[in-house]
PDB file of C-alpha atoms in Angstrom:
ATOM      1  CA  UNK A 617     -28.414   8.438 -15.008  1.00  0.00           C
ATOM      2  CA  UNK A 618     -31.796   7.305 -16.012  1.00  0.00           C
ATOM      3  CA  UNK A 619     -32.577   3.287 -15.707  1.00  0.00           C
ATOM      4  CA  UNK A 620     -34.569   1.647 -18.407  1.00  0.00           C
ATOM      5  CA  UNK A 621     -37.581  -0.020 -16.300  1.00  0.00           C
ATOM      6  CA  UNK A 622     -38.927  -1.903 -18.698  1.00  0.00           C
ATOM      7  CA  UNK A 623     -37.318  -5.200 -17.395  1.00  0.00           C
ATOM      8  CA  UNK A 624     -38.309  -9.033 -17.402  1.00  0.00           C
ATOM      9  CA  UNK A 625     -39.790 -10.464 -14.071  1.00  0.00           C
ATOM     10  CA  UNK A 626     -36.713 -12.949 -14.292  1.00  0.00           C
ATOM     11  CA  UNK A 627     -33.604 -12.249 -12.110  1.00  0.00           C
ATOM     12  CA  UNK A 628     -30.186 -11.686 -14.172  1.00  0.00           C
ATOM     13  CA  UNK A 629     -27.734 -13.422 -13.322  1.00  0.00           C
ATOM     14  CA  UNK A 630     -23.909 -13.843 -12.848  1.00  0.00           C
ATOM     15  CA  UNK A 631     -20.876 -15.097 -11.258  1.00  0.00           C
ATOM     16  CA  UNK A 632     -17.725 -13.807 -10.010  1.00  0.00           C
ATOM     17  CA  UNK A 633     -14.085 -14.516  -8.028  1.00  0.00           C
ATOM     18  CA  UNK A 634     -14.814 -13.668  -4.309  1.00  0.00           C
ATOM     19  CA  UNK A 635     -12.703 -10.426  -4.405  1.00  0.00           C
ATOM     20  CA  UNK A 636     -15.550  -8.667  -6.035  1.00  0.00           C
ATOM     21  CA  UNK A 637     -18.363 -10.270  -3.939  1.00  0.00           C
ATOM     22  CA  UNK A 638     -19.022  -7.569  -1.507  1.00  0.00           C
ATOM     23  CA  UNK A 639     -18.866  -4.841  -3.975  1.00  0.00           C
ATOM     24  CA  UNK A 640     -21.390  -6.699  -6.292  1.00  0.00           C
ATOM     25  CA  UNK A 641     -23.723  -7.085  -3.354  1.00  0.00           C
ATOM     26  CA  UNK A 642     -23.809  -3.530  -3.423  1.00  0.00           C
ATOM     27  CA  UNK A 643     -23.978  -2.876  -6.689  1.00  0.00           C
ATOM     28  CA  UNK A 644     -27.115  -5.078  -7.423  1.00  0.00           C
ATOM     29  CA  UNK A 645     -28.821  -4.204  -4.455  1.00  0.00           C
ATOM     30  CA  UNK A 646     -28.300  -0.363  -5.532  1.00  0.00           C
ATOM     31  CA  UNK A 647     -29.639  -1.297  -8.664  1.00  0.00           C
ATOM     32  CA  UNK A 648     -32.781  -3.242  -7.817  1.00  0.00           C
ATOM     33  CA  UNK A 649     -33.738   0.169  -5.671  1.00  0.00           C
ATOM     34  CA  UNK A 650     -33.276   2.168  -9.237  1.00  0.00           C
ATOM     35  CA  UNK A 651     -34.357   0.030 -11.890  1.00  0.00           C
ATOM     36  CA  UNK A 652     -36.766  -2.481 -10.160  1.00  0.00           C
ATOM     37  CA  UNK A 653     -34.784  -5.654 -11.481  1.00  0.00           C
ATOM     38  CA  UNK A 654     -33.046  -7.892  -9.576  1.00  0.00           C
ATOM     39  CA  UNK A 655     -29.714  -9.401  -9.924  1.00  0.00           C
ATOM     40  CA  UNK A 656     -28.394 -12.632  -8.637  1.00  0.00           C
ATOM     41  CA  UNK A 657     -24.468 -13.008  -9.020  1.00  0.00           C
ATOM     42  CA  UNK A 658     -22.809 -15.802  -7.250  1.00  0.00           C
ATOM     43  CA  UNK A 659     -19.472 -15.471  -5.962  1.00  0.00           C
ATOM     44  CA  UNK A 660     -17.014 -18.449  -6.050  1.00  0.00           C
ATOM     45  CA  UNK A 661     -13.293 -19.183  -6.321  1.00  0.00           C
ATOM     46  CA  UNK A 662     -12.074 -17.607  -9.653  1.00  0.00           C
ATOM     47  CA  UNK A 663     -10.960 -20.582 -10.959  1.00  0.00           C
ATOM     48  CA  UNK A 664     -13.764 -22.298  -9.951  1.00  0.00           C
ATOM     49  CA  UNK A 665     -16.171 -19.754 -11.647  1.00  0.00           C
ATOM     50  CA  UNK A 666     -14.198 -19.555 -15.217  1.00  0.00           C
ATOM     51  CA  UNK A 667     -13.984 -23.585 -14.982  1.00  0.00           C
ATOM     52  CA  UNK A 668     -18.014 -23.188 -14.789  1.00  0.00           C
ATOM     53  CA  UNK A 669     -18.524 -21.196 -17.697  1.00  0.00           C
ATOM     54  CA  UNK A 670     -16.651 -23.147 -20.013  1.00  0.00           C
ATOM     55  CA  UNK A 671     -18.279 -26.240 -18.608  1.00  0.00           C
ATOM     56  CA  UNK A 672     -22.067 -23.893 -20.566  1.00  0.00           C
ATOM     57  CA  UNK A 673     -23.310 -23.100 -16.716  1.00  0.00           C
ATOM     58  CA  UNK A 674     -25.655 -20.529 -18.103  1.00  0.00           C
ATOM     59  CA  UNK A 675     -25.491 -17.177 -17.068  1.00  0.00           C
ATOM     60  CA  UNK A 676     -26.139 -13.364 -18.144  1.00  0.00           C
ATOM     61  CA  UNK A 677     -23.136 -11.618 -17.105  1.00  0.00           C
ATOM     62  CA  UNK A 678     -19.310 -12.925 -15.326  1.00  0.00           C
ATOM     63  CA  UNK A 679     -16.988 -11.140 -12.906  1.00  0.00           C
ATOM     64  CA  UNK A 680     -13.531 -11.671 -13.317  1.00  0.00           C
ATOM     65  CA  UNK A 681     -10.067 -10.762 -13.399  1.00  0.00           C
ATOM     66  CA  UNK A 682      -9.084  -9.097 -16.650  1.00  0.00           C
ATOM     67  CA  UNK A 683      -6.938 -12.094 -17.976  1.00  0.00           C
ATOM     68  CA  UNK A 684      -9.124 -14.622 -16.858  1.00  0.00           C
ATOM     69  CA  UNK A 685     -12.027 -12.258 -18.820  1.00  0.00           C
ATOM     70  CA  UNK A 686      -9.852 -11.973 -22.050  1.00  0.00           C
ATOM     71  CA  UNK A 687      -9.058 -15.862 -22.034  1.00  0.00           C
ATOM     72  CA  UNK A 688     -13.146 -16.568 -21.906  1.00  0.00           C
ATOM     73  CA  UNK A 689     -13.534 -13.548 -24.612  1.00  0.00           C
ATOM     74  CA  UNK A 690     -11.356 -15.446 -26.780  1.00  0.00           C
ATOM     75  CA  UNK A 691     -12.823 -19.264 -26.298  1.00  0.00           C
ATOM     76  CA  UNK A 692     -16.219 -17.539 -27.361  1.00  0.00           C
ATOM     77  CA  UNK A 693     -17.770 -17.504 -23.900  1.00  0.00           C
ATOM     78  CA  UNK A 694     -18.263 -13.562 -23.127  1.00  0.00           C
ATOM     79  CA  UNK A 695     -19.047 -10.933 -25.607  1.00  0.00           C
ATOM     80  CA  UNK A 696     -16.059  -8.947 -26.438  1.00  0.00           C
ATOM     81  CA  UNK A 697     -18.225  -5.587 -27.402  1.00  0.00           C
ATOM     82  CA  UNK A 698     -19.742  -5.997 -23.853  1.00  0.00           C
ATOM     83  CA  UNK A 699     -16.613  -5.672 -21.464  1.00  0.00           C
ATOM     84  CA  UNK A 700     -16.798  -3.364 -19.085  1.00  0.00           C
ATOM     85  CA  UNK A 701     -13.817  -2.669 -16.606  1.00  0.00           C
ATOM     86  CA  UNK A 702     -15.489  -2.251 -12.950  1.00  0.00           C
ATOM     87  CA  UNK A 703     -12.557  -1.871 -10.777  1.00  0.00           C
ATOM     88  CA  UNK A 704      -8.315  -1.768  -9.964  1.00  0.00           C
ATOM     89  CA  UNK A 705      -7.885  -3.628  -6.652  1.00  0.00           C
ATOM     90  CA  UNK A 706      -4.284  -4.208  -4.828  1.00  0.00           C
ATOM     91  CA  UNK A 707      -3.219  -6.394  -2.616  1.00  0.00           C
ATOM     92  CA  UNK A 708      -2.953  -5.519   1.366  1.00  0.00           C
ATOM     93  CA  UNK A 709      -1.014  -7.436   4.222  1.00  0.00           C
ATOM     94  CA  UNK A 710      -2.765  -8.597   7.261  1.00  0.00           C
ATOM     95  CA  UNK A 711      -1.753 -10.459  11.030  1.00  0.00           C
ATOM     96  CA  UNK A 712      -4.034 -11.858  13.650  1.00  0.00           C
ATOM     97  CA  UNK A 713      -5.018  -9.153  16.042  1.00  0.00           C
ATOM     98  CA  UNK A 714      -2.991  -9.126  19.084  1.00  0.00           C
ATOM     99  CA  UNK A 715       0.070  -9.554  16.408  1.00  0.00           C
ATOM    100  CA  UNK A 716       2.875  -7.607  16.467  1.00  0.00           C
ATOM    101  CA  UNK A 717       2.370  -4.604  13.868  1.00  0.00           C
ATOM    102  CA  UNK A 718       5.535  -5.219  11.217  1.00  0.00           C
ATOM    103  CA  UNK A 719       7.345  -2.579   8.864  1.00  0.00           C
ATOM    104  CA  UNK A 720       5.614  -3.260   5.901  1.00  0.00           C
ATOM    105  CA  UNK A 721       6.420  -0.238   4.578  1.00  0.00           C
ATOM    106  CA  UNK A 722       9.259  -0.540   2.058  1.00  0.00           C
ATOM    107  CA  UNK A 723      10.035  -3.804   0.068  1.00  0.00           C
ATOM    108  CA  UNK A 724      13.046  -4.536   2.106  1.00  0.00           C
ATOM    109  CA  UNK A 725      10.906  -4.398   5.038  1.00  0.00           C
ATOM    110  CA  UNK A 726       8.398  -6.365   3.493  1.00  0.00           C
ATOM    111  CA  UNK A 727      11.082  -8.465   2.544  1.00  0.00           C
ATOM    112  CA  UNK A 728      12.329  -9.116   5.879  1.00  0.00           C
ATOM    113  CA  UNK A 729       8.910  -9.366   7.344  1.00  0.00           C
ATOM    114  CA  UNK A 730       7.919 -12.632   4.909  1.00  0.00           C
ATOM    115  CA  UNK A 731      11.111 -14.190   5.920  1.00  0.00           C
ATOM    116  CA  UNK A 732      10.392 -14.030   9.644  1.00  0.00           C
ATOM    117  CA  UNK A 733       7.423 -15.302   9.477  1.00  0.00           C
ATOM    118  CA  UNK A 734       6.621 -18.744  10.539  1.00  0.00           C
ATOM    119  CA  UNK A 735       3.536 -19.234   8.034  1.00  0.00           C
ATOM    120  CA  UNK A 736       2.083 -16.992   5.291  1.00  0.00           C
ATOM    121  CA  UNK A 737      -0.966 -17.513   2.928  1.00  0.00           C
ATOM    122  CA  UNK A 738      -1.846 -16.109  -0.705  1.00  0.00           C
ATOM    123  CA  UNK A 739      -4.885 -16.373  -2.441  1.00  0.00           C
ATOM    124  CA  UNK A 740      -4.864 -18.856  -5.644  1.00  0.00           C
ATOM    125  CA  UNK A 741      -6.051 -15.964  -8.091  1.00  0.00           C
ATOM    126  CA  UNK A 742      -3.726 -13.492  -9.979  1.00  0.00           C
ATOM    127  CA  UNK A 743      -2.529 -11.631  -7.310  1.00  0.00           C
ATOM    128  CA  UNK A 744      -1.236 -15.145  -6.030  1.00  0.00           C
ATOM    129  CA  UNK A 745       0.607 -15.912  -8.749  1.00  0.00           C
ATOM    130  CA  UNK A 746       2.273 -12.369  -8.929  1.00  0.00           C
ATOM    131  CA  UNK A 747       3.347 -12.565  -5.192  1.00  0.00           C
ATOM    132  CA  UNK A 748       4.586 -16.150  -6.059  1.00  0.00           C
ATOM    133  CA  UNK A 749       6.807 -14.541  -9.056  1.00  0.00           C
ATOM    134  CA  UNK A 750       7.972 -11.177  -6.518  1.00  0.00           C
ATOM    135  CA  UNK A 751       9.105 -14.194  -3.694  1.00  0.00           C
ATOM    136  CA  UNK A 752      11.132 -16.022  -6.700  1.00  0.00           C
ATOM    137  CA  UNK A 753      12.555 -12.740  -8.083  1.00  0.00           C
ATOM    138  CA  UNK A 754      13.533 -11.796  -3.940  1.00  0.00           C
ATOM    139  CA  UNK A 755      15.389 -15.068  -3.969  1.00  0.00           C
ATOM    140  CA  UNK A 756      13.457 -16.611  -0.959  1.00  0.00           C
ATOM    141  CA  UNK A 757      11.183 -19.314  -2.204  1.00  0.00           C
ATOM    142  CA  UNK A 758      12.938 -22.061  -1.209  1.00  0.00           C
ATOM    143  CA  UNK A 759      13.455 -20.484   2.415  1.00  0.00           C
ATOM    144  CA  UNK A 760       9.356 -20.102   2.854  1.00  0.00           C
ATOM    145  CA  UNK A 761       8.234 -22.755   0.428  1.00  0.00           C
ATOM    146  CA  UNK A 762       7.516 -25.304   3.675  1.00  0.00           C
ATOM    147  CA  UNK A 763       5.658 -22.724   5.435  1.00  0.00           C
ATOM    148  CA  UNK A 764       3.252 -21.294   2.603  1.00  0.00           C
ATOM    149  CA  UNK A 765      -0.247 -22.150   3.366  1.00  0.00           C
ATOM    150  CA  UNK A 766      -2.552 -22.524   0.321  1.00  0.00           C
ATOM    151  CA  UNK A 767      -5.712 -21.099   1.035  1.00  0.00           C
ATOM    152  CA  UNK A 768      -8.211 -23.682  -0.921  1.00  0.00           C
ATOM    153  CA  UNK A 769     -10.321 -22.136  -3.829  1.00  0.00           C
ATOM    154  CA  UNK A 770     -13.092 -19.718  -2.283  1.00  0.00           C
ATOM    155  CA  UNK A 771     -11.661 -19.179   1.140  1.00  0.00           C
ATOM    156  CA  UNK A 772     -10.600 -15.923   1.943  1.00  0.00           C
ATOM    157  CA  UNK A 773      -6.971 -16.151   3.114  1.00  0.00           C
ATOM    158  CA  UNK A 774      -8.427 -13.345   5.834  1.00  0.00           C
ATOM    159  CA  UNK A 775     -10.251 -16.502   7.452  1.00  0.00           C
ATOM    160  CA  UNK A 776      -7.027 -18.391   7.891  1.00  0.00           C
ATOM    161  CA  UNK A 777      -5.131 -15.371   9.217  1.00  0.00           C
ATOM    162  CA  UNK A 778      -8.309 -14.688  11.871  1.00  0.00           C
ATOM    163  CA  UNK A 779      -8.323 -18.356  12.840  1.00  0.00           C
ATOM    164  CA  UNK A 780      -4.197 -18.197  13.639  1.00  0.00           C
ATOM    165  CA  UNK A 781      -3.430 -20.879  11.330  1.00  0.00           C
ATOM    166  CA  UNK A 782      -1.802 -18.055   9.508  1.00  0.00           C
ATOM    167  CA  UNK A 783       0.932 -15.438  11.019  1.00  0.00           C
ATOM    168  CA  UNK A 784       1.228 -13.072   7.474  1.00  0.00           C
ATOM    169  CA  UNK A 785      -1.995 -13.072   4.810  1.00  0.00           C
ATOM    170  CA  UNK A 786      -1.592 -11.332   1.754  1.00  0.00           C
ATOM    171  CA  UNK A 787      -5.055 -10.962  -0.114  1.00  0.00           C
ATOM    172  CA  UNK A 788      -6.984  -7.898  -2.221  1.00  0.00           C
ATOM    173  CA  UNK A 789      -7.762  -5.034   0.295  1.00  0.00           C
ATOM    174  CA  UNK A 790     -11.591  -5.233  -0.642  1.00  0.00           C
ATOM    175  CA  UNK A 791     -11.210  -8.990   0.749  1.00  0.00           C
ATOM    176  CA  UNK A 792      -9.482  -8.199   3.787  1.00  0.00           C
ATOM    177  CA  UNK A 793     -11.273  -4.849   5.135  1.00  0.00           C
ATOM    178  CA  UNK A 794     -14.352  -6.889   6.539  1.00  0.00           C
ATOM    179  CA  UNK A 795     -12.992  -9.803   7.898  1.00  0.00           C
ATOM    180  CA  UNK A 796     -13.116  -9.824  12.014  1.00  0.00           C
ATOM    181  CA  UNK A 797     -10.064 -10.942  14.045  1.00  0.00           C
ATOM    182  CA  UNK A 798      -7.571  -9.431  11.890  1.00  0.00           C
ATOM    183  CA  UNK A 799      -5.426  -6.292  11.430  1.00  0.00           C
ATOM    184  CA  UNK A 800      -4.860  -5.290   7.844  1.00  0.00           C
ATOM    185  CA  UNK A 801      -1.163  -3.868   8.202  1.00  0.00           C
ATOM    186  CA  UNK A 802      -1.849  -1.435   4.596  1.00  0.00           C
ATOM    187  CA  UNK A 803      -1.388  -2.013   1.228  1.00  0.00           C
ATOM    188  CA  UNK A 804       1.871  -3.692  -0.879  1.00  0.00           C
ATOM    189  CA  UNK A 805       3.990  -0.866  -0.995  1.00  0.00           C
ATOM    190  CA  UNK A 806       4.020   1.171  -3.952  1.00  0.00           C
ATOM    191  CA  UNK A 807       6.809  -0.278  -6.306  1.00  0.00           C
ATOM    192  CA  UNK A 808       5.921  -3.857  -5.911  1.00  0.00           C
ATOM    193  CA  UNK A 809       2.013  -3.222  -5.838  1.00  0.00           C
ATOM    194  CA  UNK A 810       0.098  -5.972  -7.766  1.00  0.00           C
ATOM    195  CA  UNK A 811      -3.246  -4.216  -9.499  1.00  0.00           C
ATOM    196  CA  UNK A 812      -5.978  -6.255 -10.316  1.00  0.00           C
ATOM    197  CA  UNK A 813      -8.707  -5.163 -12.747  1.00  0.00           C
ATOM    198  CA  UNK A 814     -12.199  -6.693 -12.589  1.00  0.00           C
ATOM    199  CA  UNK A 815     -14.133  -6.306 -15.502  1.00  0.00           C
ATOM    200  CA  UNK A 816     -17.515  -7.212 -16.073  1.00  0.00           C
ATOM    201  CA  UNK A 817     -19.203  -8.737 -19.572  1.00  0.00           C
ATOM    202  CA  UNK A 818     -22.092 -10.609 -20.911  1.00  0.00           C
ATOM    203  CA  UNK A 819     -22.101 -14.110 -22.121  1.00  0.00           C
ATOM    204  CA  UNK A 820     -22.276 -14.690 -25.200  1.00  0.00           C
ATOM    205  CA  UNK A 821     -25.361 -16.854 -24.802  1.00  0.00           C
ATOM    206  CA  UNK A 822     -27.482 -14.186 -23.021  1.00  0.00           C
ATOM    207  CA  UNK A 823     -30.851 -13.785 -24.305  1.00  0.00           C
ATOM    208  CA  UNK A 824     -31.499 -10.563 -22.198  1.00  0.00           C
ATOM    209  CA  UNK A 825     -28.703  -8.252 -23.854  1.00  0.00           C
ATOM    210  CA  UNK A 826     -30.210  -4.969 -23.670  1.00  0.00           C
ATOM    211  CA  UNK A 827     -31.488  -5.239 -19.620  1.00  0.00           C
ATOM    212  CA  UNK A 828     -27.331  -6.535 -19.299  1.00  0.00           C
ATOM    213  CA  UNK A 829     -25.763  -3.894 -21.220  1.00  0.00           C
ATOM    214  CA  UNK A 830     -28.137  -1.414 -18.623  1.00  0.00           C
ATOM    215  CA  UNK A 831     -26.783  -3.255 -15.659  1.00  0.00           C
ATOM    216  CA  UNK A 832     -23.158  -2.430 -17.021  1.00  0.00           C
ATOM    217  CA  UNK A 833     -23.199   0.680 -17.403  1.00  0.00           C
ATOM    218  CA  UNK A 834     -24.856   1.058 -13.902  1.00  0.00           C
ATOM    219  CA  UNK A 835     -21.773  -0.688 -12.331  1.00  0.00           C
ATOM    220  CA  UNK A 836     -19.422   1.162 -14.237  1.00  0.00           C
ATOM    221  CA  UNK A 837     -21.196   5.106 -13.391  1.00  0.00           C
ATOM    222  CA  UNK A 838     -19.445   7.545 -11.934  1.00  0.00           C
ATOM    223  CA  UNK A 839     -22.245   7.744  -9.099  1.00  0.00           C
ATOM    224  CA  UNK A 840     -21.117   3.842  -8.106  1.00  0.00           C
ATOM    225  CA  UNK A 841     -17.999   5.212  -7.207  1.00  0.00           C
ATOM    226  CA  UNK A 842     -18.269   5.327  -3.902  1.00  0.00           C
ATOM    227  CA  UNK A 843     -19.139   2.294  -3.073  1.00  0.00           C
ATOM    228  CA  UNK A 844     -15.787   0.632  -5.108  1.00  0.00           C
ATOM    229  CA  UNK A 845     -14.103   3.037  -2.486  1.00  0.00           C
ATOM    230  CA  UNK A 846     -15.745   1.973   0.393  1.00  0.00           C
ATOM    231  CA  UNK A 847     -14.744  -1.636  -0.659  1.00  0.00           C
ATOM    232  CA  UNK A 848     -11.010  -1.157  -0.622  1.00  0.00           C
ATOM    233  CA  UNK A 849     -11.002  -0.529  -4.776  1.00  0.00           C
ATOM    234  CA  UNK A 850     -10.259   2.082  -6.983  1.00  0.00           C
ATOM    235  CA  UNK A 851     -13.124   2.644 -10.168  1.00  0.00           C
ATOM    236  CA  UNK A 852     -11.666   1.334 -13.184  1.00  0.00           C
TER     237      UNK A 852
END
């Protein structure tokens, strides 16, 4: 796929939730070898970075989950003809190394692994709030709720799980796979999997549309793939 070079000196640049920060690195790097231009996306907390963009931080292009996209499509913030799915990401279960390896392996065992645990952690974005809902529909929130570790805005729940601070860590795979001192135990299993999709878009206030629009349709080629792969995630 050929790159339009004709590109502004200027860098472009974004913001995103931190489960997409290693595969943007990529990304941007593999498209400043192509095209020339480069692109500086800054990763944060997800809440943190939507709160941002409503607050008129300027940028050319946001990251995000898919309902945290369509919420900031519909205040007026991101262009709605621009969105541009990126990536399906689940959610994997990780221990300190050294752990015992669990049964994660059906959702009973799952299940029973959560209850034994003495503390567990799950990030503050979607996949959070879905895990929150599964523990509530199990019937064991109040049995865990006193040893649930939040995991503040922008720290990787891997961090508190590598430190010990945390016995069980539930976070996105593609946050997970890199972090030393942990063992990722594998992925939700299938019938309770929680899917996030990351999309991509430009803000409504970008003056650079046609150098964006280039840069998302990079990200979303099928010769990217690859590198979603290699970061835990499945191309969208």
């Amino acid at each position: 796929m050929q790159v339009n070079n004709n590109h502004s000196v200027a860098p472009l640049t974004g913001i995103s939730s931190m489960a997409t920060r290693q595969l943007l690195a990529e990304l941007t790097q593999a498209y400043a070898k192509r095209s020339g231009q480069v692109v500086c996306i800054e990763s944060v907390g997800g809440v943190d970075a939507a709160k941002r963009v409503q607050a008129g931080e300027v940028f050319d292009l946001v990251v995000l989950a898919s309902d945290a996209m369509a919420k900031l499509i519909a205040a007026g913030y991101l262009s709605a003809e621009s969105l541009t799915p990126l990536v399906h990401s689940g959610v994997a279960v990780a221990v300190p190394v050294g752990s015992a390896v669990l049964d994660i392996s059906s959702e009973e065992a799952l299940r029973e692994a959560v209850l034994a645990a003495p503390t567990l952690a799950y990030s503050t974005g979607p996949s959070g709030v879905a895990l929150a809902q599964l523990f509530e529909r199990w019937g064991i929130t109040g049995h865990i709720k006193n040893r649930l570790v939040t995991a503040p805005p922008g720290v990787p729940v891997g961090s508190l799980v590598a430190k010990g601070e945390v016995s069980l860590g539930f976070q996105q795979l593609s946050e997970l796979i890199h972090v030393p001192g942990i063992l990722v135990l594998g992925p939700l299993p299938d019938v309770i999997q929680i899917t996030t999709t990351f999309s991509a878009a430009m803000t409504s206030a970008c003056t650079r549309p046609t150098e964006v629009q280039a840069l998302l349709s990079f990200m979303a080629s099928s010769e990217v793939a690859v590198l979603k792969q290699k970061q835990g995630m499945m191309p969208a």
